[in-house]
XYZ file of C-alpha atoms in Angstrom:
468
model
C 0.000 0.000 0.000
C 1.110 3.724 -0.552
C 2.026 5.822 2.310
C -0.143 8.976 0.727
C 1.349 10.886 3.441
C 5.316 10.191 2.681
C 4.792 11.130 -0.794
C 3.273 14.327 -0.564
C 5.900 14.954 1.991
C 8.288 14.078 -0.370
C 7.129 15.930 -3.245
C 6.088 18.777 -1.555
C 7.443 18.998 1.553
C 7.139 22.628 2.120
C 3.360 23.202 1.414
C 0.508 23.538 3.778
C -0.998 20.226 5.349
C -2.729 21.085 8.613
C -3.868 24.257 10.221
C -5.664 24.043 13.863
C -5.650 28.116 13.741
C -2.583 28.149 16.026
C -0.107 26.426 14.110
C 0.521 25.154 10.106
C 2.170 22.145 9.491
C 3.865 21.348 6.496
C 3.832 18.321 4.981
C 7.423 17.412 5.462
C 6.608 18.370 9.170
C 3.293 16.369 9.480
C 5.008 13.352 7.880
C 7.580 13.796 10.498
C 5.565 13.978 13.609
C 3.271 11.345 12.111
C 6.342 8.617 11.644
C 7.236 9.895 15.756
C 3.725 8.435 17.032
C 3.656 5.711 15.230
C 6.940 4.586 16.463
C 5.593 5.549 19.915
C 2.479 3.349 19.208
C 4.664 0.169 18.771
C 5.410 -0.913 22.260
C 1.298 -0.156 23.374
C 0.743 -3.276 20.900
C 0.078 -1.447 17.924
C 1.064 -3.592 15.134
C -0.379 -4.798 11.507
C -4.050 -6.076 11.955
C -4.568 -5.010 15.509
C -7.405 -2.546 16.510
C -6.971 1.143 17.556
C -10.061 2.526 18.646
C -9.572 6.605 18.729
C -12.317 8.968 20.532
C -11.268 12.396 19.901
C -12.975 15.619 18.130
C -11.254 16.717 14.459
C -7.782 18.370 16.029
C -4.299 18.364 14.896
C -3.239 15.891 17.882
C -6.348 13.789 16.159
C -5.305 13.688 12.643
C -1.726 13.058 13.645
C -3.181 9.855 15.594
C -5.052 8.730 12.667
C -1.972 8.842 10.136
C 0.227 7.428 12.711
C -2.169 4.225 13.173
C -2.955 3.681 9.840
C 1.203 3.680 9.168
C 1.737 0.859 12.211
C -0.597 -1.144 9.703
C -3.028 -1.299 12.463
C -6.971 -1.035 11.598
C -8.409 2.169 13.188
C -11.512 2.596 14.593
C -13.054 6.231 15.342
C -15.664 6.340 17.746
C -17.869 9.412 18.139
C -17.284 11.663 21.306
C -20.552 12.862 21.017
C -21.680 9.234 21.998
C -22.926 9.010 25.216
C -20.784 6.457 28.018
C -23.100 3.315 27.586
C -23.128 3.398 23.529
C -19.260 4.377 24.262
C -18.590 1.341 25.879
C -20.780 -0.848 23.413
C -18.924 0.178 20.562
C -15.812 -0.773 22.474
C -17.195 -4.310 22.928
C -17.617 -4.437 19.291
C -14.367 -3.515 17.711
C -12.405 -4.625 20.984
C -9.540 -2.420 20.299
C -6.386 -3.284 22.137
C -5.486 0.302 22.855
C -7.917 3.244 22.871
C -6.671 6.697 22.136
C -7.684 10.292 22.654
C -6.960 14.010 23.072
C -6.009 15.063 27.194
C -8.826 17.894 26.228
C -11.093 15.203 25.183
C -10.073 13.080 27.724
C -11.274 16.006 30.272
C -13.743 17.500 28.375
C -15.258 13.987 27.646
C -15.215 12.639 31.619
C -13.252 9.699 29.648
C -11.492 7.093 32.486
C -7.352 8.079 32.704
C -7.016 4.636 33.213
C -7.918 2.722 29.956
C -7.397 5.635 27.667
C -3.791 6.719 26.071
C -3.492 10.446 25.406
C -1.828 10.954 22.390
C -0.459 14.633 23.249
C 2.741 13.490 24.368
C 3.324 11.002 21.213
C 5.215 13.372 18.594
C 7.155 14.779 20.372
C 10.653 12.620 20.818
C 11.682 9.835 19.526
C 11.955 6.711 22.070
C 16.034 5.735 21.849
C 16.753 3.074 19.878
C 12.948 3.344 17.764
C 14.493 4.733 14.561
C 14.332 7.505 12.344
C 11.342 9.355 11.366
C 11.386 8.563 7.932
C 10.647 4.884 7.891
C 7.866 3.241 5.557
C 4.661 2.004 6.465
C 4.092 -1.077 7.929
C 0.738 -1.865 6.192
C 1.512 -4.245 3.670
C -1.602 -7.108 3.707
C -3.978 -5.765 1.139
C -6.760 -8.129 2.895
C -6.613 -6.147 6.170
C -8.701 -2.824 6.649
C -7.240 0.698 7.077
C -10.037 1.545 9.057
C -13.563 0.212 10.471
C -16.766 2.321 10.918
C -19.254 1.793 13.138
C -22.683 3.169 10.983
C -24.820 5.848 12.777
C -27.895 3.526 12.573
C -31.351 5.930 12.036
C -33.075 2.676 12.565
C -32.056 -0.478 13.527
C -28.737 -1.429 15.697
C -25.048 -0.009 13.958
C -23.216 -1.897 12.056
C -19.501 -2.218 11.743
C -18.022 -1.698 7.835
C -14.938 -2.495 6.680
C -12.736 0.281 4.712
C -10.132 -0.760 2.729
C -7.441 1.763 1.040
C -8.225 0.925 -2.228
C -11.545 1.865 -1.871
C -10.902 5.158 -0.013
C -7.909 5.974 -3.087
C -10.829 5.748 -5.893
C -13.323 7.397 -3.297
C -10.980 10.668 -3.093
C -10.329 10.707 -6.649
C -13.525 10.657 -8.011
C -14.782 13.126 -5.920
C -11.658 15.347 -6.457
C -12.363 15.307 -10.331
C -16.169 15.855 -9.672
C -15.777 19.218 -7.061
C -12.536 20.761 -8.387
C -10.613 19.974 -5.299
C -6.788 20.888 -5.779
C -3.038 21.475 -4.102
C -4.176 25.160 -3.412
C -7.618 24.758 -1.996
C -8.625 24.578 1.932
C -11.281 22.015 3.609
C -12.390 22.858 6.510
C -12.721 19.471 8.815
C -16.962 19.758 9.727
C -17.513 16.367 10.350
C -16.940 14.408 13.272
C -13.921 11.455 12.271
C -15.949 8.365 13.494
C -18.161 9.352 10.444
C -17.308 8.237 6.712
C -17.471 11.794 5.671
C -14.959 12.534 8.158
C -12.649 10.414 7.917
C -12.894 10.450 3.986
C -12.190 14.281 4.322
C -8.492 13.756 6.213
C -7.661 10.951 3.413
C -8.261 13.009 0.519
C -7.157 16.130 1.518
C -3.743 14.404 1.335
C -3.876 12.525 -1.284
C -5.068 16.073 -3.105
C -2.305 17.993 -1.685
C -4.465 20.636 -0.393
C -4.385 22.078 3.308
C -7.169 20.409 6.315
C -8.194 22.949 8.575
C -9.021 21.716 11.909
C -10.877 23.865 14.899
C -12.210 21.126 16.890
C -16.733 19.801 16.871
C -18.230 21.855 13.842
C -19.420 25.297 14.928
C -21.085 27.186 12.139
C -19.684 30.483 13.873
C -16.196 28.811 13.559
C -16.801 28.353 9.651
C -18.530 32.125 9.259
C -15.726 33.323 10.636
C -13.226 31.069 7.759
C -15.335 32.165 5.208
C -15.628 35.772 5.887
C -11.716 35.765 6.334
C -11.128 33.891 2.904
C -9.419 30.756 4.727
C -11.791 28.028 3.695
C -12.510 26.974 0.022
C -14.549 23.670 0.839
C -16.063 22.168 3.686
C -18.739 19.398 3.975
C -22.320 20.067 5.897
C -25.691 18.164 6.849
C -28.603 19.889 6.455
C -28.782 21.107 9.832
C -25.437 22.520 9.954
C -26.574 24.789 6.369
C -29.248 25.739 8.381
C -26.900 27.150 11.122
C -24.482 28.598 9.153
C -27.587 30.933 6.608
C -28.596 31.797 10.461
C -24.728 33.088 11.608
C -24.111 34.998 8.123
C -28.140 36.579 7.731
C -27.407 39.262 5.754
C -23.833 38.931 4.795
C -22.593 38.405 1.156
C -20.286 34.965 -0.011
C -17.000 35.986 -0.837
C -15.304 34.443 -4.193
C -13.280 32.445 -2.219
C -15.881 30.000 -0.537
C -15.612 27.529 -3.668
C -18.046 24.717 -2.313
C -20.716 23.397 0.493
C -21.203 19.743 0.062
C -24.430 19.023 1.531
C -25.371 15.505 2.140
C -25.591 12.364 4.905
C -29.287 13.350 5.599
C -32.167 14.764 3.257
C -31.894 18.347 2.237
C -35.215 19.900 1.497
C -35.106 22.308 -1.960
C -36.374 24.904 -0.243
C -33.333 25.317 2.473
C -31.277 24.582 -0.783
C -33.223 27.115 -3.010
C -32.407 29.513 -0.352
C -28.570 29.291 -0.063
C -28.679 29.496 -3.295
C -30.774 32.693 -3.628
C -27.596 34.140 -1.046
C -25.298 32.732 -3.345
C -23.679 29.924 -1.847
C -21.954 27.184 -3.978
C -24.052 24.182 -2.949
C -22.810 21.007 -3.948
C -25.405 18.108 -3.448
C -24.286 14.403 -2.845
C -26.061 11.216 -1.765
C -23.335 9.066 -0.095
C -23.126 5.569 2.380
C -20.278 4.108 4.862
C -20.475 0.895 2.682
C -19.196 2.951 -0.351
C -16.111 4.995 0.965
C -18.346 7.744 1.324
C -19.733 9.675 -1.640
C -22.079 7.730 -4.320
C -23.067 9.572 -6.652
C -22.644 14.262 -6.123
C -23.990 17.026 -7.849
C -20.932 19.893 -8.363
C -22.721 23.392 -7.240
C -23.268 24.371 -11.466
C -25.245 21.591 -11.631
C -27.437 22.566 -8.390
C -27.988 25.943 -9.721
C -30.003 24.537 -12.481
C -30.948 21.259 -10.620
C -31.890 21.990 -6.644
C -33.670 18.430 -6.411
C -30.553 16.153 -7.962
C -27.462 14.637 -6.415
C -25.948 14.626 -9.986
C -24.386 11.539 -11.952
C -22.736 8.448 -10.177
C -18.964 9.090 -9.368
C -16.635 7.440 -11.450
C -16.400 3.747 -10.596
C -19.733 3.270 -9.106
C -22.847 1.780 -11.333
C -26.366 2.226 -10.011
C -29.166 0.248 -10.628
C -32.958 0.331 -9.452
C -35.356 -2.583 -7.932
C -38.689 -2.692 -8.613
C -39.521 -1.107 -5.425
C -37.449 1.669 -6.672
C -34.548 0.712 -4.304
C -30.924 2.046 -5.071
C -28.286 -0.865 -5.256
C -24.675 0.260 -6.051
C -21.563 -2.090 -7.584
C -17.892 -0.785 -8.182
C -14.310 -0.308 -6.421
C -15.642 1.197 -3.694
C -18.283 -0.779 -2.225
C -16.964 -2.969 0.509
C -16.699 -6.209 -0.324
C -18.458 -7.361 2.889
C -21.773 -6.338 1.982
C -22.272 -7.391 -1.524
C -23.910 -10.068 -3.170
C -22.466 -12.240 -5.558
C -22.439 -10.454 -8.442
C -20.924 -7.500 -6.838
C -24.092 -5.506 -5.534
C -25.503 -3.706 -2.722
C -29.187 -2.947 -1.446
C -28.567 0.473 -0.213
C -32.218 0.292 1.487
C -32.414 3.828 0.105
C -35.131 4.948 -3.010
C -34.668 6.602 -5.746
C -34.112 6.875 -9.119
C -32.301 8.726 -12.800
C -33.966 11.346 -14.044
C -34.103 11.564 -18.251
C -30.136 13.398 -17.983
C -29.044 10.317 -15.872
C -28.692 12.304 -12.421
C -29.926 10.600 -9.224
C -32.794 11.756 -7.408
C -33.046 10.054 -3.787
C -36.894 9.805 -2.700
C -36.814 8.154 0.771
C -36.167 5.358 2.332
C -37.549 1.441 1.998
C -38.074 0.598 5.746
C -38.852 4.160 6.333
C -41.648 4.170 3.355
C -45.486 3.815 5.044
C -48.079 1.166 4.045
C -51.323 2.591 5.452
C -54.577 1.021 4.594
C -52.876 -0.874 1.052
C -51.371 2.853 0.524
C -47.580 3.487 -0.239
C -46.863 6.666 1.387
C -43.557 8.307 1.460
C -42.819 10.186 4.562
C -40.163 12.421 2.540
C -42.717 13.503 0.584
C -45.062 14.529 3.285
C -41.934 16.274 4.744
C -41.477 17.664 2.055
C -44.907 19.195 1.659
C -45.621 20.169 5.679
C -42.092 21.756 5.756
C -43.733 24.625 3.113
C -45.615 25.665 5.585
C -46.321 28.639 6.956
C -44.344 28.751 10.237
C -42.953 25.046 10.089
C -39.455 24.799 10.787
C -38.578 21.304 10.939
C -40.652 18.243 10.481
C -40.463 14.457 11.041
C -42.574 11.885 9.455
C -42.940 7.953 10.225
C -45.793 5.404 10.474
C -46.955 3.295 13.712
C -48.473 0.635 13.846
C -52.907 0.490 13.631
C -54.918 -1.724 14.214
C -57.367 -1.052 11.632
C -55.077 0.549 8.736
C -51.972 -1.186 9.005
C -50.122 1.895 9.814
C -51.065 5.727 10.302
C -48.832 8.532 9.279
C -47.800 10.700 12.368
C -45.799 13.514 12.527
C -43.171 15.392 14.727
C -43.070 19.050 14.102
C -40.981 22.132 14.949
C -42.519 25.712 14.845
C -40.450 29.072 14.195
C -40.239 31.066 17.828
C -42.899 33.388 16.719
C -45.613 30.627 15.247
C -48.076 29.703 18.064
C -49.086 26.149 18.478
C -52.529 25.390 16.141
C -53.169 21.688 15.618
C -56.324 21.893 13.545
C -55.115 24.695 11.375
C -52.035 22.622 10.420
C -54.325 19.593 9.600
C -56.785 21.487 8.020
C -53.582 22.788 5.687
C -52.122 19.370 5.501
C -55.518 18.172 4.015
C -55.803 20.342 0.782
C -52.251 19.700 0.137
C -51.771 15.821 0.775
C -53.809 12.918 -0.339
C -55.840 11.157 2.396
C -53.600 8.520 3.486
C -50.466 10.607 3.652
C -52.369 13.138 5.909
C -50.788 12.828 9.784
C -53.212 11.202 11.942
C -51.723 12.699 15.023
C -49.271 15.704 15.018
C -46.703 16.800 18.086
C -45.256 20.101 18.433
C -41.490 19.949 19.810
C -38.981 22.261 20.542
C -36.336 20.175 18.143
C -36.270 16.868 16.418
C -33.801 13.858 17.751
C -30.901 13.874 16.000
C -28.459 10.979 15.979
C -24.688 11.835 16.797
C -24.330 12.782 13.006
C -26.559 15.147 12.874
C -29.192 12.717 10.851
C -33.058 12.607 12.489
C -33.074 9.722 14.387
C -36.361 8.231 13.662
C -36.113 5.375 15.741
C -36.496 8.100 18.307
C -39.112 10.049 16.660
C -41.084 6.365 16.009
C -40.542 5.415 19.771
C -42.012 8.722 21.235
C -45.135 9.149 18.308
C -46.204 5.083 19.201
């Protein structure tokens, strides 16, 4: 396997790798302090094909760890910090990592035991005598062993764990390189957390581009205002609620030339919140992407949003799509993990969707999320779709439970703006002439904000268990 990291350290040693706002690292200097931990790392146990489990926020210290494990040839898995201690020491269980890493200020921040967690602060910082030089190759050499696994955020049903293999991740980062115009002189802005595909995807292809990571710790849409108004970010990834934040920070302020692209994607983003960062002039880029697929499936660039609001674009190179009767997406190419495929190479995303007559992907919903009330389909992104326009609806939530007489009803979990009072039968009454009968909610709660999962995703497992 290539070390991406020693190359671009080699061929361009002096330019820009990592930027935490305090400090820029070169590349010759990250490579450096990367090839310290890892020899530091050795005599914990980390070695080719054991497991490094690493609970930290996006940092310098962070992406330094995640370099250094992956060059031990050990298999890394990031686990959220957002998660709380139970599903903390669950995912532990599962990937049963024989060291576990983190930050001291995530350590502290996180209430994380001293005991059974390594800080990594201390790790680039000398050489132990007699561990060698700093410039020594990687250790990963099995092509059958993962770089990395990722526990999925599960929206329903438990997480699973998904195998990424560098092969997969290479294409992955190419593809969408070629597709957004990512190069050596542009900046990404690290949004997402690392124990997320997105996230981790971000840190490997911003070195295999060339271009600088910049690194401020958990998202904060102030934090990125603040980038973009100064002209240091050109790129930076978002969920729909974190769009949402940042159109709230900047009201009223113009988008610099510089902000290049806003890819918008692991969750639903409704055209109108697109429509409107467009209207401001934001480069929206849209993209429908899954842990089982390195990431990114198929992504629209932000001149084909301008024309397109509803469309993720055309597949990325290397992935095929195909449709199921029910109108579920199944993917095949280099990127797919092999552990989730069928025989001939495919896999049943559980997502819907389908091409529109250009070719470009439109994603509908979801197959266990879709409704079957009375003999009726009903798709709850559609009805979200439709309640979210309005007047005075913020944020909505749709999901069926079960009914004795119908099957299931529709019910729905809704979020008023501060100045909308509370009027059940006035939203029904609206729902009514704009829905057909089955798709109407039977039962409607007002909330102060929807469950999200730890990526930012509405968990609807959470929204089903409360509405039932």
């Amino acid at each position: 396997m290539n070390d991406l990291l020693r190359e671009a350290a080699l061929s361009r040693p002096d330019a820009h790798a990592l930027n935490d706002g305090e400090r820029a690292w070169t590349y010759a200097e990250l490579d450096a302090a990367v090839g310290r931990m890892a020899r530091r790392l050795s005599p914990l146990g980390v070695a080719p094909g054991a497991t490094v489990a690493l609970v930290a926020h996006p940092s310098a210290l962070s992406v330094q760890a995640i370099h250094a494990v992956h060059r031990t040839g050990a298999v890394l898995a990031p686990l959220n910090p957002r998660l709380n201690p139970a599903s903390i020491e669950n995912a532990l269980e599962t990937v049963g990592p024989c060291v576990i890493l983190s930050t001291r200020q995530d350590i502290l921040a996180l209430g994380l035991d001293p005991d059974w967690v390594t800080p990594v602060d201390d790790l680039p910082k000398a050489v132990v005598q007699g561990e060698g030089t700093a410039d020594s190759p990687s250790m990963r050499e099995d092509p059958e062993s993962p770089l990395a696994v990722i526990l999925t955020s599960g929206t329903s049903g438990d997480p699973k764990t998904i195998p990424i293999y560098s092969n997969a991740l290479d294409t992955n980062s190419r593809a969408v390189a070629a597709r957004l115009d990512l190069g050596e002189t542009d900046r990404w802005y690290a949004s997402l957390s690392i124990a997320h595909i997105g996230g981790l995807a971000q840190i490997h292809r911003s070195v295999q581009v060339g271009c600088t990571l910049l690194v401020r710790g958990k998202f904060s849409a102030r934090v990125l205002a603040d980038l973009i108004d100064s002209g240091d970010v050109t790129h930076t990834s978002l969920v729909p609620t974190m769009l949402q934040q940042l159109l709230e920070v900047r009201e009223g302020l113009s988008v610099p030339p510089t902000l290049k692209c806003l890819l918008v994607g692991g969750a639903a983003a409704g055209k109108d919140l697109v429509e409107t960062a467009l209207r401001k002039g934001y480069p929206i880029a849209l993209t429908y992407g899954i842990t089982e697929a390195c990431s990114q499936v198929a992504t629209a660039p932000p001149k084909l949003v301008r024309t397109k609001p509803d469309a993720v674009g055309p597949p990325l190179d290397g992935i095929e799509l195909r449709f199921r009767d029910s109108g579920e997406i199944c993917i095949r190419g280099v990127t797919v993990s092999q552990a989730v495929v069928d025989e001939d190479g495919w896999f049943s995303t559980g997502d819907l969707g389908a091409f529109d007559d250009d070719g470009h992907l439109r994603v509908t919903g979801r197959l266990g999320d879709r409704i079957i009330s009375g003999g009726v389909n009903v798709d709850p992104l559609f009805v979200e779709t439709v309640m979210r326009k309005l007047p005075g609806v913020s944020g909505v939530a749709v999901v069926g439970v079960p009914d004795d007489l119908w099957g299931e009803v529709v019910v729905a979990m809704v979020v008023l703006d501060s100045d909308t009072p509370p009027d059940l039968q006035a939203l029904i009454a609206v729902t009514r002439e704009r829905l057909a009968t089955a798709e109407v909610p039977r039962r409607i709660e007002f909330v102060d904000a929807l469950p999200l999962n730890v990526n930012g995703k509405v968990d609807r497992s959470r929204v089903r268990a409360r509405l039932t």
